[in-house]
mmCIF file of N, CA and C in Angstrom:
data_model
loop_
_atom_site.group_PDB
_atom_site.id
_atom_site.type_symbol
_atom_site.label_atom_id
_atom_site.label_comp_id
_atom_site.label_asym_id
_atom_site.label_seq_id
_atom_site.Cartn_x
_atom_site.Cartn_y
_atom_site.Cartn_z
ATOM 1 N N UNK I 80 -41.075 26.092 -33.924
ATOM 2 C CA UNK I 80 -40.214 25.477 -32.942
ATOM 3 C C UNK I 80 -39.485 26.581 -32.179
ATOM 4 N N UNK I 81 -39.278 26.501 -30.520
ATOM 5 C CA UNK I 81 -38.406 27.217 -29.985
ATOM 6 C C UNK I 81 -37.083 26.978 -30.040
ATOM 7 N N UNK I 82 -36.326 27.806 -30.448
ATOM 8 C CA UNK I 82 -35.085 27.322 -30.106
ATOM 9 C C UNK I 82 -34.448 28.302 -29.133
ATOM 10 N N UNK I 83 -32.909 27.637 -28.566
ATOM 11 C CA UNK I 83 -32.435 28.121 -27.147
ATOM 12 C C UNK I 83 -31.517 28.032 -27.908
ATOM 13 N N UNK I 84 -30.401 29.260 -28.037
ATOM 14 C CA UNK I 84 -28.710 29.194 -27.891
ATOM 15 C C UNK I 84 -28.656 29.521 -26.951
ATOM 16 N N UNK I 85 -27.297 28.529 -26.404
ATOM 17 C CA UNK I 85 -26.699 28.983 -24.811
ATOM 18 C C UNK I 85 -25.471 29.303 -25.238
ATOM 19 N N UNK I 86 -24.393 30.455 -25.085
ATOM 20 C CA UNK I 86 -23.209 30.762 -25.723
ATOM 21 C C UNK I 86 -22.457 30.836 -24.104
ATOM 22 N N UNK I 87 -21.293 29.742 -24.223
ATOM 23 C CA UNK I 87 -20.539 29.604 -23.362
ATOM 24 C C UNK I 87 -19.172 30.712 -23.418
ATOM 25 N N UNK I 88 -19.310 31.243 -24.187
ATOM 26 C CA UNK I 88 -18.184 32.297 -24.991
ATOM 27 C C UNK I 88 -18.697 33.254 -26.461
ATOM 28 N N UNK I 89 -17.949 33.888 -26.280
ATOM 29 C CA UNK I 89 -17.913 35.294 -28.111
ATOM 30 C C UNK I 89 -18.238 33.785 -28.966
ATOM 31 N N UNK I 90 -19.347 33.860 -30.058
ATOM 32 C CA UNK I 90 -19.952 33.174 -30.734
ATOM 33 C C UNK I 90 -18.904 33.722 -32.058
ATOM 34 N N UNK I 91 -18.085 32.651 -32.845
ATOM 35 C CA UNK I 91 -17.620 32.550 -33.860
ATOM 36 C C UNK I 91 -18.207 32.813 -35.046
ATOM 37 N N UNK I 92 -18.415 33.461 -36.194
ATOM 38 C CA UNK I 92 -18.721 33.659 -37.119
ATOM 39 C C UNK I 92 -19.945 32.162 -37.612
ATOM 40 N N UNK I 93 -19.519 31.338 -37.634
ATOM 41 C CA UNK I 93 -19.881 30.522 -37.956
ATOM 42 C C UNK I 93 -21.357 29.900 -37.245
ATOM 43 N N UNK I 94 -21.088 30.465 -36.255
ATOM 44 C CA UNK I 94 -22.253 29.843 -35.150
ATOM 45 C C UNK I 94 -23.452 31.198 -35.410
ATOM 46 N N UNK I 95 -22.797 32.612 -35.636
ATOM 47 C CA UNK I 95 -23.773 33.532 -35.900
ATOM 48 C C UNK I 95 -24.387 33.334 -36.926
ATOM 49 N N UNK I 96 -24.044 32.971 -37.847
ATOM 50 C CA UNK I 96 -24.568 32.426 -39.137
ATOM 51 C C UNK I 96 -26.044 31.235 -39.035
ATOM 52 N N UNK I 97 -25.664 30.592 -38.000
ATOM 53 C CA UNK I 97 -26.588 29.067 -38.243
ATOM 54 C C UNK I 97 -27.919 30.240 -36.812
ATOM 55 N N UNK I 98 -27.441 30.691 -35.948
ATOM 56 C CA UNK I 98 -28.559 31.694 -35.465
ATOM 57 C C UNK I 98 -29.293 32.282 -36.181
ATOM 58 N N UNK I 99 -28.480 32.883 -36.771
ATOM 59 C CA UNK I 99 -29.556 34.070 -38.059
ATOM 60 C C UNK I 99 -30.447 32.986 -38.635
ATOM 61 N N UNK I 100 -29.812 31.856 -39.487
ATOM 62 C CA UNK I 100 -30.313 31.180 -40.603
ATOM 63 C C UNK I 100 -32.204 30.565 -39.036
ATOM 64 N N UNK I 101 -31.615 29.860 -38.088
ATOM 65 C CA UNK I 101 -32.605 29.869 -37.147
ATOM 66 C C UNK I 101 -33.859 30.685 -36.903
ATOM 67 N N UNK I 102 -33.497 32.060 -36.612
ATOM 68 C CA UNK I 102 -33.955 33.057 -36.467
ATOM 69 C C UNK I 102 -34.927 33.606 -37.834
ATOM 70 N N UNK I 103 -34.707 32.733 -39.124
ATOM 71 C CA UNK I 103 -35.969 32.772 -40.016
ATOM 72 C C UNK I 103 -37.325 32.093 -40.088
ATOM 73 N N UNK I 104 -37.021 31.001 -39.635
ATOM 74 C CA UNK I 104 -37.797 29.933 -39.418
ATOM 75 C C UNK I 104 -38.648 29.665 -38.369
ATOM 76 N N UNK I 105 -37.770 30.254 -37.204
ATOM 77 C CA UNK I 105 -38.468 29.349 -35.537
ATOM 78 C C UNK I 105 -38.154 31.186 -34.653
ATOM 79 N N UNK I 106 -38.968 30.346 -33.543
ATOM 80 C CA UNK I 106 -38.709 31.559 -32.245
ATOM 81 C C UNK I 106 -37.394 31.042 -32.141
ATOM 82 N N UNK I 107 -36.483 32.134 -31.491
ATOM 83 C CA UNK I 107 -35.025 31.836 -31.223
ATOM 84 C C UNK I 107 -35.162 32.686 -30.436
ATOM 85 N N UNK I 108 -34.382 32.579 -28.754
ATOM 86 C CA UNK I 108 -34.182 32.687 -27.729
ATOM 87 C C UNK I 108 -32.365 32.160 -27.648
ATOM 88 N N UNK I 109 -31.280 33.520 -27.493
ATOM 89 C CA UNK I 109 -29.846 33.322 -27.463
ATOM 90 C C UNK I 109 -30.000 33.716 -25.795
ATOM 91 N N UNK I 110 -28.481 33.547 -24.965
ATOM 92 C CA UNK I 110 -28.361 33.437 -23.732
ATOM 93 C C UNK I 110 -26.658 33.533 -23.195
ATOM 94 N N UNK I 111 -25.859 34.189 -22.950
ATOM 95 C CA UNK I 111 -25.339 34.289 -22.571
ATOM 96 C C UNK I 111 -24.509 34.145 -21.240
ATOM 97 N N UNK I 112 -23.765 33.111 -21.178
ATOM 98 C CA UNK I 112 -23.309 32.631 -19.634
ATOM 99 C C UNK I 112 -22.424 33.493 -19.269
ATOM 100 N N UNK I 113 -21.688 34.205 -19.969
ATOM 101 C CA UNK I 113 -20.724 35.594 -19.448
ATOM 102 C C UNK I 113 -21.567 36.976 -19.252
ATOM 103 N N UNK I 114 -23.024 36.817 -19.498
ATOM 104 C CA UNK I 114 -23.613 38.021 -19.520
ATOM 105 C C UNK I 114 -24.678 38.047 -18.378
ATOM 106 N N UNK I 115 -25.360 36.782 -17.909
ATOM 107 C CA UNK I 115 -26.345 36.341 -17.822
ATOM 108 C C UNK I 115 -25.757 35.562 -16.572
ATOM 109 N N UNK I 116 -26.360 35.712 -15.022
ATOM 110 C CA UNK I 116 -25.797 34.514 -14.383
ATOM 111 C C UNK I 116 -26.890 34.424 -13.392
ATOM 112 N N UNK I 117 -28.293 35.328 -13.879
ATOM 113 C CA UNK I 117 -29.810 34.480 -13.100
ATOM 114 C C UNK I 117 -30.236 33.484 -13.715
ATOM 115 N N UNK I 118 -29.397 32.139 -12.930
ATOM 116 C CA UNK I 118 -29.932 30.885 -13.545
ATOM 117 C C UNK I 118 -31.210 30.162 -13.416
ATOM 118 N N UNK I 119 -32.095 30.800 -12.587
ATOM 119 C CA UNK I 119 -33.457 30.729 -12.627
ATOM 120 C C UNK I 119 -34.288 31.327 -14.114
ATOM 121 N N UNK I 120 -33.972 32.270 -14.822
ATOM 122 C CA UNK I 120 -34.053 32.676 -15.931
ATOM 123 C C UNK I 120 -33.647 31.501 -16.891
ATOM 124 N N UNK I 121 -32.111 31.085 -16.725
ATOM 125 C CA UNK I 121 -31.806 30.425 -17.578
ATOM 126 C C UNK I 121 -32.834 28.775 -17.847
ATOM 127 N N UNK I 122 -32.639 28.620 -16.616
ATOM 128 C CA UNK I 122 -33.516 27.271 -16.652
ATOM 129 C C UNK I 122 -34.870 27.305 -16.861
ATOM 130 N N UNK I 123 -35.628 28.383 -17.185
ATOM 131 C CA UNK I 123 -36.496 29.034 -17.171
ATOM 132 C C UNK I 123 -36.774 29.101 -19.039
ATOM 133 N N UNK I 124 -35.820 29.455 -19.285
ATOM 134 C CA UNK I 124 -35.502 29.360 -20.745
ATOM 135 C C UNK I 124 -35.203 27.819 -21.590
ATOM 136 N N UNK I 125 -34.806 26.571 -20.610
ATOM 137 C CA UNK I 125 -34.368 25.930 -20.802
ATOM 138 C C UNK I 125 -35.648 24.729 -20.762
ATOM 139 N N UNK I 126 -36.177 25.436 -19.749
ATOM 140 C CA UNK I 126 -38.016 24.140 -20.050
ATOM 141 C C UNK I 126 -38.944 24.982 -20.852
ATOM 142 N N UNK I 127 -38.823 25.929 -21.264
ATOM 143 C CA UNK I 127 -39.473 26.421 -22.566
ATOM 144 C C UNK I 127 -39.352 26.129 -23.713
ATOM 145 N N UNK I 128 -38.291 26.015 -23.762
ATOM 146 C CA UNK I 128 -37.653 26.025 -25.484
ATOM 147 C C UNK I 128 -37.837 23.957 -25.950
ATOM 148 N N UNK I 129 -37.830 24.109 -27.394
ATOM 149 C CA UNK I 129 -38.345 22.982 -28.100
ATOM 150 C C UNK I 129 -36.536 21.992 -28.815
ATOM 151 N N UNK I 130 -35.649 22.728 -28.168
ATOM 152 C CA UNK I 130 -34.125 22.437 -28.390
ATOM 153 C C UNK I 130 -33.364 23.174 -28.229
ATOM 154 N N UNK I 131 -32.692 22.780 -27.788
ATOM 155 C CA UNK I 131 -31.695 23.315 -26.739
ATOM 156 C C UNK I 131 -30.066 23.689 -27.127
ATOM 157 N N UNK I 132 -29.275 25.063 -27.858
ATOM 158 C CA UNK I 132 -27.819 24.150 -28.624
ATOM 159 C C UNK I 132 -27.038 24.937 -27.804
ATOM 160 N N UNK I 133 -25.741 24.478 -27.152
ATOM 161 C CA UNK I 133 -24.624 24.806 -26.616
ATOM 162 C C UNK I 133 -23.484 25.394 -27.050
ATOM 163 N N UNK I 134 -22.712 26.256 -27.133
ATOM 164 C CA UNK I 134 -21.780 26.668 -27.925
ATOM 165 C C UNK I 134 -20.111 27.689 -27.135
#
């Protein structure tokens, strides 16, 4: 499964945790809206991926 984090902000301990745990299992694709603002990329990333999580 693909997965997409989209991080709306500094990712809390807690949220790095459930990435990693992700990141054993499936493709994982993270994304940054403070880092990142070619939203052609993003959306790009966003009809690829198999779920999508917001944070």
């Amino acid at each position: 499964m693909k997965i997409l984090h989209i991080l709306k902000t500094l990712p809390e301990e807690s949220v790095k945790k459930i990435i990693d745990e992700h990141k054993k299992d499936h493709d994982v694709d993270v994304v940054s809206l403070t880092d990142c603002k070619d939203y052609s990329t993003i959306v790009h990333l966003i009809e690829n991926a198999d779920k999508v999580m917001t944070w």
